[in-house]
Short mmCIF file of C-alpha atoms (C1' of nucleotides) in Angstrom, two decimals:
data_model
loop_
_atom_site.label_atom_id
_atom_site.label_comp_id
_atom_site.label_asym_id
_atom_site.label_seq_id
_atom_site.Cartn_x
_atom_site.Cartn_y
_atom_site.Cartn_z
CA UNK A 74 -26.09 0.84 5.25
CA UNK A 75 -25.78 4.61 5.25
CA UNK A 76 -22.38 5.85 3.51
CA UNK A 77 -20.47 6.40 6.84
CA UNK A 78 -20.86 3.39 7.83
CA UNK A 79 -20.34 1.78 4.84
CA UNK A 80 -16.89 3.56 4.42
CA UNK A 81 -16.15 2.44 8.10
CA UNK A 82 -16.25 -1.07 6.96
CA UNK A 83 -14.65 -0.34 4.24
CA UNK A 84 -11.78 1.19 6.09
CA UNK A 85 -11.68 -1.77 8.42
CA UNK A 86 -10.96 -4.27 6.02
CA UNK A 87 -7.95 -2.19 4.81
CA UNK A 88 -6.84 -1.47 8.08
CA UNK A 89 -6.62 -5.55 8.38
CA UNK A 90 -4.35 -5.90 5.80
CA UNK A 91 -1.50 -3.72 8.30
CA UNK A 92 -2.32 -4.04 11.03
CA UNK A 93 -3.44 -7.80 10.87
CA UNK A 94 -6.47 -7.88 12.65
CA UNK A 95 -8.74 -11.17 12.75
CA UNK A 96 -11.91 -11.69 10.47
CA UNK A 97 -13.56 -12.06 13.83
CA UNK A 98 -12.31 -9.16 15.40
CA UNK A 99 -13.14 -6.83 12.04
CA UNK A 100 -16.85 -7.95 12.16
CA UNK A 101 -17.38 -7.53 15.52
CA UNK A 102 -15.44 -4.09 15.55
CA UNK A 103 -17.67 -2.88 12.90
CA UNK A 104 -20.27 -3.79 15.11
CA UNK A 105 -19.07 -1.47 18.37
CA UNK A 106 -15.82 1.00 17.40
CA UNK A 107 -15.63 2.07 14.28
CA UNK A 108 -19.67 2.44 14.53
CA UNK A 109 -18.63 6.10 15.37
CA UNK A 110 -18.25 8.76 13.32
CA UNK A 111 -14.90 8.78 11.88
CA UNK A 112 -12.52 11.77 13.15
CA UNK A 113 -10.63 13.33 10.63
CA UNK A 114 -8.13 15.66 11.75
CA UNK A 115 -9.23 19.34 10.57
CA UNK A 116 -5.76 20.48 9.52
CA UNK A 117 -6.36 17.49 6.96
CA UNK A 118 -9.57 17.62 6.35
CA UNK A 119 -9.70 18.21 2.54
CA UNK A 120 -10.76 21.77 1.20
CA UNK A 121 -13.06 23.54 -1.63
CA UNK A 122 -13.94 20.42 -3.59
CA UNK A 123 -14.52 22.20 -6.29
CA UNK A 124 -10.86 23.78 -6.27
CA UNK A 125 -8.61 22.01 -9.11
CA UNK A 126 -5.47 24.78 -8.74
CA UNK A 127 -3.81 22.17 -5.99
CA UNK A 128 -4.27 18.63 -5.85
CA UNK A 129 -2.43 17.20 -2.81
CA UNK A 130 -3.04 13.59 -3.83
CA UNK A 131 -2.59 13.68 -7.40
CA UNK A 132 0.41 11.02 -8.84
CA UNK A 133 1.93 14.15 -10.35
CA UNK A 134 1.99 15.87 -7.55
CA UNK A 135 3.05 12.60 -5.53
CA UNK A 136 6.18 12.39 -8.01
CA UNK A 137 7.30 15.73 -7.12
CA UNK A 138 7.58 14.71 -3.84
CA UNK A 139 9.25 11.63 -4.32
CA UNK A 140 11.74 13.61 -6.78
CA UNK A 141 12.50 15.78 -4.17
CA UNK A 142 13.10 12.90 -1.79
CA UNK A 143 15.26 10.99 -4.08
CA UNK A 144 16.97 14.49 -4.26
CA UNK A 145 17.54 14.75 -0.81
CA UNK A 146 20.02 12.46 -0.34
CA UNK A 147 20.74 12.22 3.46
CA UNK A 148 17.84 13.05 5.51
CA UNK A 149 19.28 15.72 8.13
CA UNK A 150 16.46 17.40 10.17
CA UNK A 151 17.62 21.29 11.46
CA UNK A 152 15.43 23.86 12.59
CA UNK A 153 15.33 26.03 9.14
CA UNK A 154 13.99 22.36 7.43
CA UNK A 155 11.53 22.51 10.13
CA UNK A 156 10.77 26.16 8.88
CA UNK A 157 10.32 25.17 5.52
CA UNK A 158 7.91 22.22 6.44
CA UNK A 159 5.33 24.44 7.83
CA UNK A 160 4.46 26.00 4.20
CA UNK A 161 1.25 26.33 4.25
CA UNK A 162 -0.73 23.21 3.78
CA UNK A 163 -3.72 25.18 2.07
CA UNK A 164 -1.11 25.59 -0.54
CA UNK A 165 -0.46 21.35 -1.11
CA UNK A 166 -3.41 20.22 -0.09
CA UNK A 167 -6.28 19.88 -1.85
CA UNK A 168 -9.37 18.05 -2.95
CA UNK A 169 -9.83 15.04 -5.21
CA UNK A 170 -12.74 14.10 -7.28
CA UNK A 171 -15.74 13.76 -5.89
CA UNK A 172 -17.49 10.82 -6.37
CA UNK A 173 -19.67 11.43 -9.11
CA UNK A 174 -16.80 13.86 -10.68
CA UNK A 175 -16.08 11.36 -13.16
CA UNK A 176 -14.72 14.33 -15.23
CA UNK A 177 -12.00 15.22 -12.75
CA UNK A 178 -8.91 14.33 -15.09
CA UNK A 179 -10.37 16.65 -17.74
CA UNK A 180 -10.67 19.53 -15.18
CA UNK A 181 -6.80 18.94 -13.97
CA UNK A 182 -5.58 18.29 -17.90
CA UNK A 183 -4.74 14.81 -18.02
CA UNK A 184 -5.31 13.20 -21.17
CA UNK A 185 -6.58 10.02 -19.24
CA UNK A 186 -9.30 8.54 -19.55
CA UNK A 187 -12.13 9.15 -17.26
CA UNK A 188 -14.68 6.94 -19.11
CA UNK A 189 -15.23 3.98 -16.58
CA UNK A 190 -14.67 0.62 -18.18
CA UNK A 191 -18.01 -0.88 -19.53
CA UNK A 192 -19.37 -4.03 -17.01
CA UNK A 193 -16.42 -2.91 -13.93
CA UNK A 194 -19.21 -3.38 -11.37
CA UNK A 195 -20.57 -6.61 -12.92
CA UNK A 196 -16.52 -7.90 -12.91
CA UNK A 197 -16.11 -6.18 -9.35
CA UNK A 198 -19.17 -7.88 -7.72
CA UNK A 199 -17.72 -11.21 -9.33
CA UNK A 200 -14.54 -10.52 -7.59
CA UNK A 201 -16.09 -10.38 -4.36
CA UNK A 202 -18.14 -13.28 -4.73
CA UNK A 203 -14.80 -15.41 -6.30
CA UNK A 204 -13.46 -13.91 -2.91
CA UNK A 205 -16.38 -14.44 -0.37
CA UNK A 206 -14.66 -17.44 0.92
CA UNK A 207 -11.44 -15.53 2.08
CA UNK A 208 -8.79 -17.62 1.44
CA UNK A 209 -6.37 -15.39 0.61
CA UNK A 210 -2.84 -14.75 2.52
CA UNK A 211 -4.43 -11.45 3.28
CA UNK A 212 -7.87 -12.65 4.63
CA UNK A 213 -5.78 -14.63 7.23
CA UNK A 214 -4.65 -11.52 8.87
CA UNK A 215 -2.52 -13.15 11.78
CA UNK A 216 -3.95 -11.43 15.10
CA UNK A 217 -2.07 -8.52 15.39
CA UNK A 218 -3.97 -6.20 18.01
CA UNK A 219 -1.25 -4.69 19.10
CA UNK A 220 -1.59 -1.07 17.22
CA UNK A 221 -5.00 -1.41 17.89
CA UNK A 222 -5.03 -1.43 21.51
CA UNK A 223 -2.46 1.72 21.67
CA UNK A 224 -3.47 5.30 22.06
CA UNK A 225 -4.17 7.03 18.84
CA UNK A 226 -0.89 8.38 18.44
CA UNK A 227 1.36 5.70 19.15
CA UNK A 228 -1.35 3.17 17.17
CA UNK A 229 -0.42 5.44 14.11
CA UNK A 230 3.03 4.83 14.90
CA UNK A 231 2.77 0.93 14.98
CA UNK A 232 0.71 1.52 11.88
CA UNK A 233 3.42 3.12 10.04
CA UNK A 234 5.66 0.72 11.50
CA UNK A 235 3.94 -2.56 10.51
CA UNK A 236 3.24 -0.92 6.96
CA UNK A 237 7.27 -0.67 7.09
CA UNK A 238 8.03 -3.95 7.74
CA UNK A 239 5.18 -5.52 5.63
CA UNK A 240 6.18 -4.52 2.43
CA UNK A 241 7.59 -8.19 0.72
CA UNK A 242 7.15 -10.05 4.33
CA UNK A 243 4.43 -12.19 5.21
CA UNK A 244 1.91 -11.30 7.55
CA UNK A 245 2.85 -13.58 10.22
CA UNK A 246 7.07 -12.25 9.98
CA UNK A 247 5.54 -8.81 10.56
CA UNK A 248 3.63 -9.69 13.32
CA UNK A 249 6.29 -11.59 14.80
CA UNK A 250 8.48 -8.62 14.33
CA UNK A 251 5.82 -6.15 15.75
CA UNK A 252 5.55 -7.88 19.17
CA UNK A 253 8.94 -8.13 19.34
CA UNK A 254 9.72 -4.95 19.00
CA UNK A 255 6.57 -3.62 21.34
CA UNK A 256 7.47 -6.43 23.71
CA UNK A 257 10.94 -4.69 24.13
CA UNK A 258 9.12 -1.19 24.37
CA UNK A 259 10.33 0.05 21.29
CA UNK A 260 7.12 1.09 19.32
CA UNK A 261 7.52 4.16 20.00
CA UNK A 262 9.50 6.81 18.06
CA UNK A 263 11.66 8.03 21.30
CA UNK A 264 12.83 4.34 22.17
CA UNK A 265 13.89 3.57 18.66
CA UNK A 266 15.49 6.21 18.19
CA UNK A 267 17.79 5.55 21.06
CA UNK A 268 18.93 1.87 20.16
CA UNK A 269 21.00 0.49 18.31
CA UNK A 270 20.53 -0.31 14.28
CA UNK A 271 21.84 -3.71 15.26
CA UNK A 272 18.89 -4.36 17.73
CA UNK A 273 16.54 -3.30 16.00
CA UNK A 274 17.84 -5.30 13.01
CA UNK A 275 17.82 -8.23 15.10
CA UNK A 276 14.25 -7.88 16.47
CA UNK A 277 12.86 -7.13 13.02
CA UNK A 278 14.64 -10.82 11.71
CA UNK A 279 13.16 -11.98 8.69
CA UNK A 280 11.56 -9.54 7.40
CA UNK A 281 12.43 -8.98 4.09
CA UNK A 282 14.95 -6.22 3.40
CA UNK A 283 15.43 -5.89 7.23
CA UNK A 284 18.93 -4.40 7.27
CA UNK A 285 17.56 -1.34 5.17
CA UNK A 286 14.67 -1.35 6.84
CA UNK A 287 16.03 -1.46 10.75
CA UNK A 288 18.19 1.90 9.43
CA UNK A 289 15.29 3.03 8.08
CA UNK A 290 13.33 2.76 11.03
CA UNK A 291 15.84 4.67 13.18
CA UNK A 292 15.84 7.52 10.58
CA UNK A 293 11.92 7.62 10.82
CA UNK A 294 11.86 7.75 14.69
CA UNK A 295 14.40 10.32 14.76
CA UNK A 296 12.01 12.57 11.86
CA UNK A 297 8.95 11.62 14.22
CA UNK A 298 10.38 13.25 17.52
CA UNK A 299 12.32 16.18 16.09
CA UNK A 300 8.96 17.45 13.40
CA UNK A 301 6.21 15.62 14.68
CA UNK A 302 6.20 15.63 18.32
CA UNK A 303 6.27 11.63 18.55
CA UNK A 304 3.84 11.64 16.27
CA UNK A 305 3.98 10.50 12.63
CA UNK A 306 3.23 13.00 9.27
CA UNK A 307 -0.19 13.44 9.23
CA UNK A 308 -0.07 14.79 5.12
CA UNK A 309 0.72 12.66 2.00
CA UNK A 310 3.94 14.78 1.37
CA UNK A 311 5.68 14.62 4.54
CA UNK A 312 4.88 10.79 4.86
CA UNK A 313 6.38 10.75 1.45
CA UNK A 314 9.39 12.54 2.77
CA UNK A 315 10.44 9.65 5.34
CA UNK A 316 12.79 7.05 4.11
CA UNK A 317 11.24 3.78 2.77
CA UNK A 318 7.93 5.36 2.67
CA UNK A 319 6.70 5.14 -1.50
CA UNK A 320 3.44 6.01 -2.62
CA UNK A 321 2.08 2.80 -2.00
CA UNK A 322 2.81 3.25 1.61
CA UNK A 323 1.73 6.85 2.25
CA UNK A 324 -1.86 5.97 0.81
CA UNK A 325 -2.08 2.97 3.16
CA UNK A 326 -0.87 5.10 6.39
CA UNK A 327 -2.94 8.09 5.04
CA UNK A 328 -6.01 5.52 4.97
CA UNK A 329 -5.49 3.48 8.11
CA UNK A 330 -3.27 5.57 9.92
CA UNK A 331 -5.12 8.83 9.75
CA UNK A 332 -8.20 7.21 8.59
CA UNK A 333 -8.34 9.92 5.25
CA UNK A 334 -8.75 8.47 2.00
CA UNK A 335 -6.66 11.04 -0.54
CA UNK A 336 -5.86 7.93 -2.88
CA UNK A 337 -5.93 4.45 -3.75
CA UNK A 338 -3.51 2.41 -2.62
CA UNK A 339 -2.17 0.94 -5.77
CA UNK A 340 0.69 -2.45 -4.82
CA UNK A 341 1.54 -4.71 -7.27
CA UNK A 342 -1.61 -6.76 -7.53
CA UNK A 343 -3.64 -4.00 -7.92
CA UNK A 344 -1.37 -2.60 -10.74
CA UNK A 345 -1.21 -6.02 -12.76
CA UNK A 346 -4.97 -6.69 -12.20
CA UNK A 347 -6.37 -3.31 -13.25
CA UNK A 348 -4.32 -3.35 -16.67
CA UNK A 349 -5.24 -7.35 -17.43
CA UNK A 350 -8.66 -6.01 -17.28
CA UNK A 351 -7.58 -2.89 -19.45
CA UNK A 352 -9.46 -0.45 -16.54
CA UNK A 353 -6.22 1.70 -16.89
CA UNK A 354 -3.53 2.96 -19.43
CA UNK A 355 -1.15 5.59 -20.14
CA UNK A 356 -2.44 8.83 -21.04
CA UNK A 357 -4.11 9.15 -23.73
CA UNK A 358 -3.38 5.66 -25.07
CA UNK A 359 -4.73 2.09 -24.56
CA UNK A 360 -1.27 0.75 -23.86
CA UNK A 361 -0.80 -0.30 -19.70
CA UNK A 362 0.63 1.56 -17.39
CA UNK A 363 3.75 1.42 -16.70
CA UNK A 364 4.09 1.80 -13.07
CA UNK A 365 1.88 1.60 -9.99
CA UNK A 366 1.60 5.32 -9.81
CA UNK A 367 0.24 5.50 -13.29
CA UNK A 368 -2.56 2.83 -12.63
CA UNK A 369 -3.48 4.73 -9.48
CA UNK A 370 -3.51 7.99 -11.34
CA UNK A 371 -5.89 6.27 -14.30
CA UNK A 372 -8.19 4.60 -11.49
CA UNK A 373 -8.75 6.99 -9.71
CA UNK A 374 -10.19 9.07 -12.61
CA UNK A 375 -13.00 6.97 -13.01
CA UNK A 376 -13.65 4.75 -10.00
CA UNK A 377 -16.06 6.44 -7.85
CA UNK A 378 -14.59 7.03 -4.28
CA UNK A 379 -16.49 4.95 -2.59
CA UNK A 380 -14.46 1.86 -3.65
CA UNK A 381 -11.07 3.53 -3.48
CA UNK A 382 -9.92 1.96 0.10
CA UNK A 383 -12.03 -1.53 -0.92
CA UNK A 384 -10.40 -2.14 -3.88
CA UNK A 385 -6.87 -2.98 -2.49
CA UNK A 386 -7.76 -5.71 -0.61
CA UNK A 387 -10.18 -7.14 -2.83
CA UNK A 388 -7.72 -7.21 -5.50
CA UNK A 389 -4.59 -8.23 -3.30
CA UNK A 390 -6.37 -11.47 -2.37
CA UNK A 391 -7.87 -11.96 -6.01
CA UNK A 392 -4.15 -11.49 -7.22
CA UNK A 393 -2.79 -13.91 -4.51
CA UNK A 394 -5.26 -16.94 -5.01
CA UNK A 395 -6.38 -16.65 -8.79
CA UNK A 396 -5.18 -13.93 -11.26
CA UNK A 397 -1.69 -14.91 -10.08
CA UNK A 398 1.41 -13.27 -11.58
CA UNK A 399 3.00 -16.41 -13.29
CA UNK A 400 0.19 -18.78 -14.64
CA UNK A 401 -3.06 -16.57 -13.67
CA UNK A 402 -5.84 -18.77 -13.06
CA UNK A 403 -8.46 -18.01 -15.63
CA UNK A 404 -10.35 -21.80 -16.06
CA UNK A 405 -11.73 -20.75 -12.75
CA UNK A 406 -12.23 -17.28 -12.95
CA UNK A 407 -15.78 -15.85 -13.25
CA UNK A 408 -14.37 -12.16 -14.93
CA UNK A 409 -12.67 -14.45 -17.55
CA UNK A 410 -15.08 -13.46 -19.84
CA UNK A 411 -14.95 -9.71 -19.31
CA UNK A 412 -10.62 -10.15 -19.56
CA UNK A 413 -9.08 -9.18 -22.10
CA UNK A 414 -6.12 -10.60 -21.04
CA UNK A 415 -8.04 -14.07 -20.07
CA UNK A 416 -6.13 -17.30 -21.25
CA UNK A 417 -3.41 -15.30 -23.06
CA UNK A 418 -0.78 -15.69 -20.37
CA UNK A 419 0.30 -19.29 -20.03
CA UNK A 420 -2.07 -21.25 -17.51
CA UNK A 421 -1.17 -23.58 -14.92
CA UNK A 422 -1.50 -26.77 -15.67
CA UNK A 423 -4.02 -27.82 -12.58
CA UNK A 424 -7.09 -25.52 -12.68
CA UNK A 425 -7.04 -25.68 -9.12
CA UNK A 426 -5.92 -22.33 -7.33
CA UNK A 427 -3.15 -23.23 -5.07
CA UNK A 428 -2.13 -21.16 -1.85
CA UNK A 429 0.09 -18.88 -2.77
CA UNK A 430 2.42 -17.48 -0.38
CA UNK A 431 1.44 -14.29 2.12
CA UNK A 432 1.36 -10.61 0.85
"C1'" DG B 165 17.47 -1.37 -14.72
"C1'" DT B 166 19.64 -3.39 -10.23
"C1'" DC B 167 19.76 -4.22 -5.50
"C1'" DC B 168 17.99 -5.55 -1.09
"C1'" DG B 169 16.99 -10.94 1.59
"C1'" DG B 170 14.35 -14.75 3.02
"C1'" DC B 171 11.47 -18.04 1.14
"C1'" DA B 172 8.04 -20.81 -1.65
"C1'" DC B 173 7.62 -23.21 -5.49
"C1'" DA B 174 8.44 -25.08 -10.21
"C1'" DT C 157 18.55 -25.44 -7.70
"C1'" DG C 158 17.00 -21.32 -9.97
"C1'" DT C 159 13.69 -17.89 -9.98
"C1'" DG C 160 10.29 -14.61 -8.80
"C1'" DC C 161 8.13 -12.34 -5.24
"C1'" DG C 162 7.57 -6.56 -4.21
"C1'" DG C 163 8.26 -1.52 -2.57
"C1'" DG C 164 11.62 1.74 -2.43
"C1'" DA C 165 16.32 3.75 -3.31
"C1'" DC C 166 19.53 4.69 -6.48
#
DNA sequence: GTCCGGCACA
DNA sequence: TGTGCGGGAC
């Protein structure tokens, strides 16, 4: 499979995980759409990859941001903001390590380290195999085509919106609340933005958080029409600048949205997973990271690009069916023997994997 | 660190 | 019935 390719069906099966597509559907998409060259946007497209001076997806550089959010309190949008936004991108942007660069952190001054952990494609291909039968809440990817059938610019808005909503909600809640909310015409950033926080509140019932997340919504829509034209942010930074959007959720619209990979997208499973098998730390330690940021910011140092969008489901749907937060399952794990962490949390006492709940 | 909020599971 | 899930704001 030649590399574009391969990184379109890599994309694919992250773009299932939002936007909820059907095994089916991926596989036979992979066959006809996404058999096209990928279009990246050129005021995106990533610059002199061998320039180190500016690096747009960094986690520093992603904490700045989300300092500067937290700073800004109250999101108000006037024209001299606007002003300020169009800085030139040249000077945020920039590359990230190219795949062989295993050296990258060295180059940028971290005190990570960019030695990849000995046997991680032996325990990754085992991972795959252990998840080959996709039963994981986030193989079952509900049917949501909705996004997909949209024009480009309002699919990246349902994208962003179902990335949203998905965060602590099963798959079939978002959905739910996705149709309801395009069924009533309001996937779109100039509808939302004129109703009500109580409707929208109501048609995004149960997802989790939904009261902060209906306001959050509004605020979004309102940030989409005013800076973006209906559109949504189309850099890490200003998707980092709308309210409820985390790192976690910039990488994923970045990735599926925008279909540009500037990072991994590190969630919980892929945090607790990475330091069980010790493939991360703190700088210049061997303790764990301590957030999700920090593993993303360690992984990224050594795992070669290529796997960077792969990785999140793979390890989402590992973390949901067998290394488990409470009582991993290790008597059936095949990587047990490459874990460091294998058998020393307490076990369940059936070896058998049960289903765990979605996402 | 706590809170958000419904829900699955021990 | 209590608890943890999980990303982001504070």
């Amino acid at each position: 499979m030649s590399v574009p390719l391969l990184r379109n069906a890599i994309l694919l099966s992250v773009t299932a995980r939002i936007v909820s597509f059907s095994n089916r559907t991926i596989r036979k998409m992979s066959q006809t759409r996404f058999s096209s060259k990928i279009q990246i946007p050129t005021s995106n497209h990533k610059k002199n990859p061998g320039d180190e001076s500016c690096n747009g997806g960094s986690a520093a550089n992603i904490r700045v941001f989300v300092r500067k959010k937290r700073a800004k309190k109250s999101l108000e949008i006037s024209p001299k903001e606007e002003v300020k936004a169009e800085e030139p991108r040249q000077q945020q942007l920039c590359s990230l390590p190219d795949i062989e660069d295993f050296a990258y952190g060295k180059k940028c001054g971290y005190s990570y380290s960019t030695q990849a952990p000995e046997n991680w494609e032996k325990v990754l291909e085992r991972i795959r195999r252990m998840r080959s039968s996709e039963d994981a809440p986030v193989d079952s990817m509900g049917c949501e085509k909705a996004g997909n059938s949209l024009p480009p610019k309002e699919r990246r808005f349902a994208v962003l919106v179902s990335s949203l909503l998905s965060s602590q909600t099963k798959d079939h809640v978002t959905h739910g609340a996705i149709q309801r909310l395009l069924q009533n015409g309001l996937l779109n950033p100039d509808a939302l933005d004129n109703t009500e926080e109580a409707t929208i509140k109501n048609l995004i019932y149960p997802v989790g958080f939904y009261t902060r997340k209906a306001s959050n919504l509004k605020k979004i829509a309102k940030i989409c029409q005013l800076k973006y034209d209906g559109d949504i942010p189309s850099t890490l930074e200003d998707l980092l600048q709308l309210p409820g959007i985390g790192p976690k959720m910039a990488h994923l619209v970045m990735n599926v949205g925008w279909e540009i990979v500037l990072g991994i997208c590190v969630d919980t499973h892929v945090h607790r997973i990475c330091n069980r098998l010790a493939w991360v730390s703190r700088p210049g330690t061997k303790q764990k990271t301590s957030s999700p940021e920090e593993t993303r910011e360690s992984l990224q140092l050594w795992l070669p690009k290529e796997e960077w969008v792969a990785i999140n489901p793979l390890l989402v749907g590992f973390g949901q069916t067998i290394c488990t937060p409470l009582r991993p399952h290790c008597g059936t794990c095949t990587v047990s023997n490459f874990c460091p962490s294998a058998f020393k949390e307490i076990s369940s006492p059936s070896s058998t994997p049960k289903k765990p709940r979605s996402n």
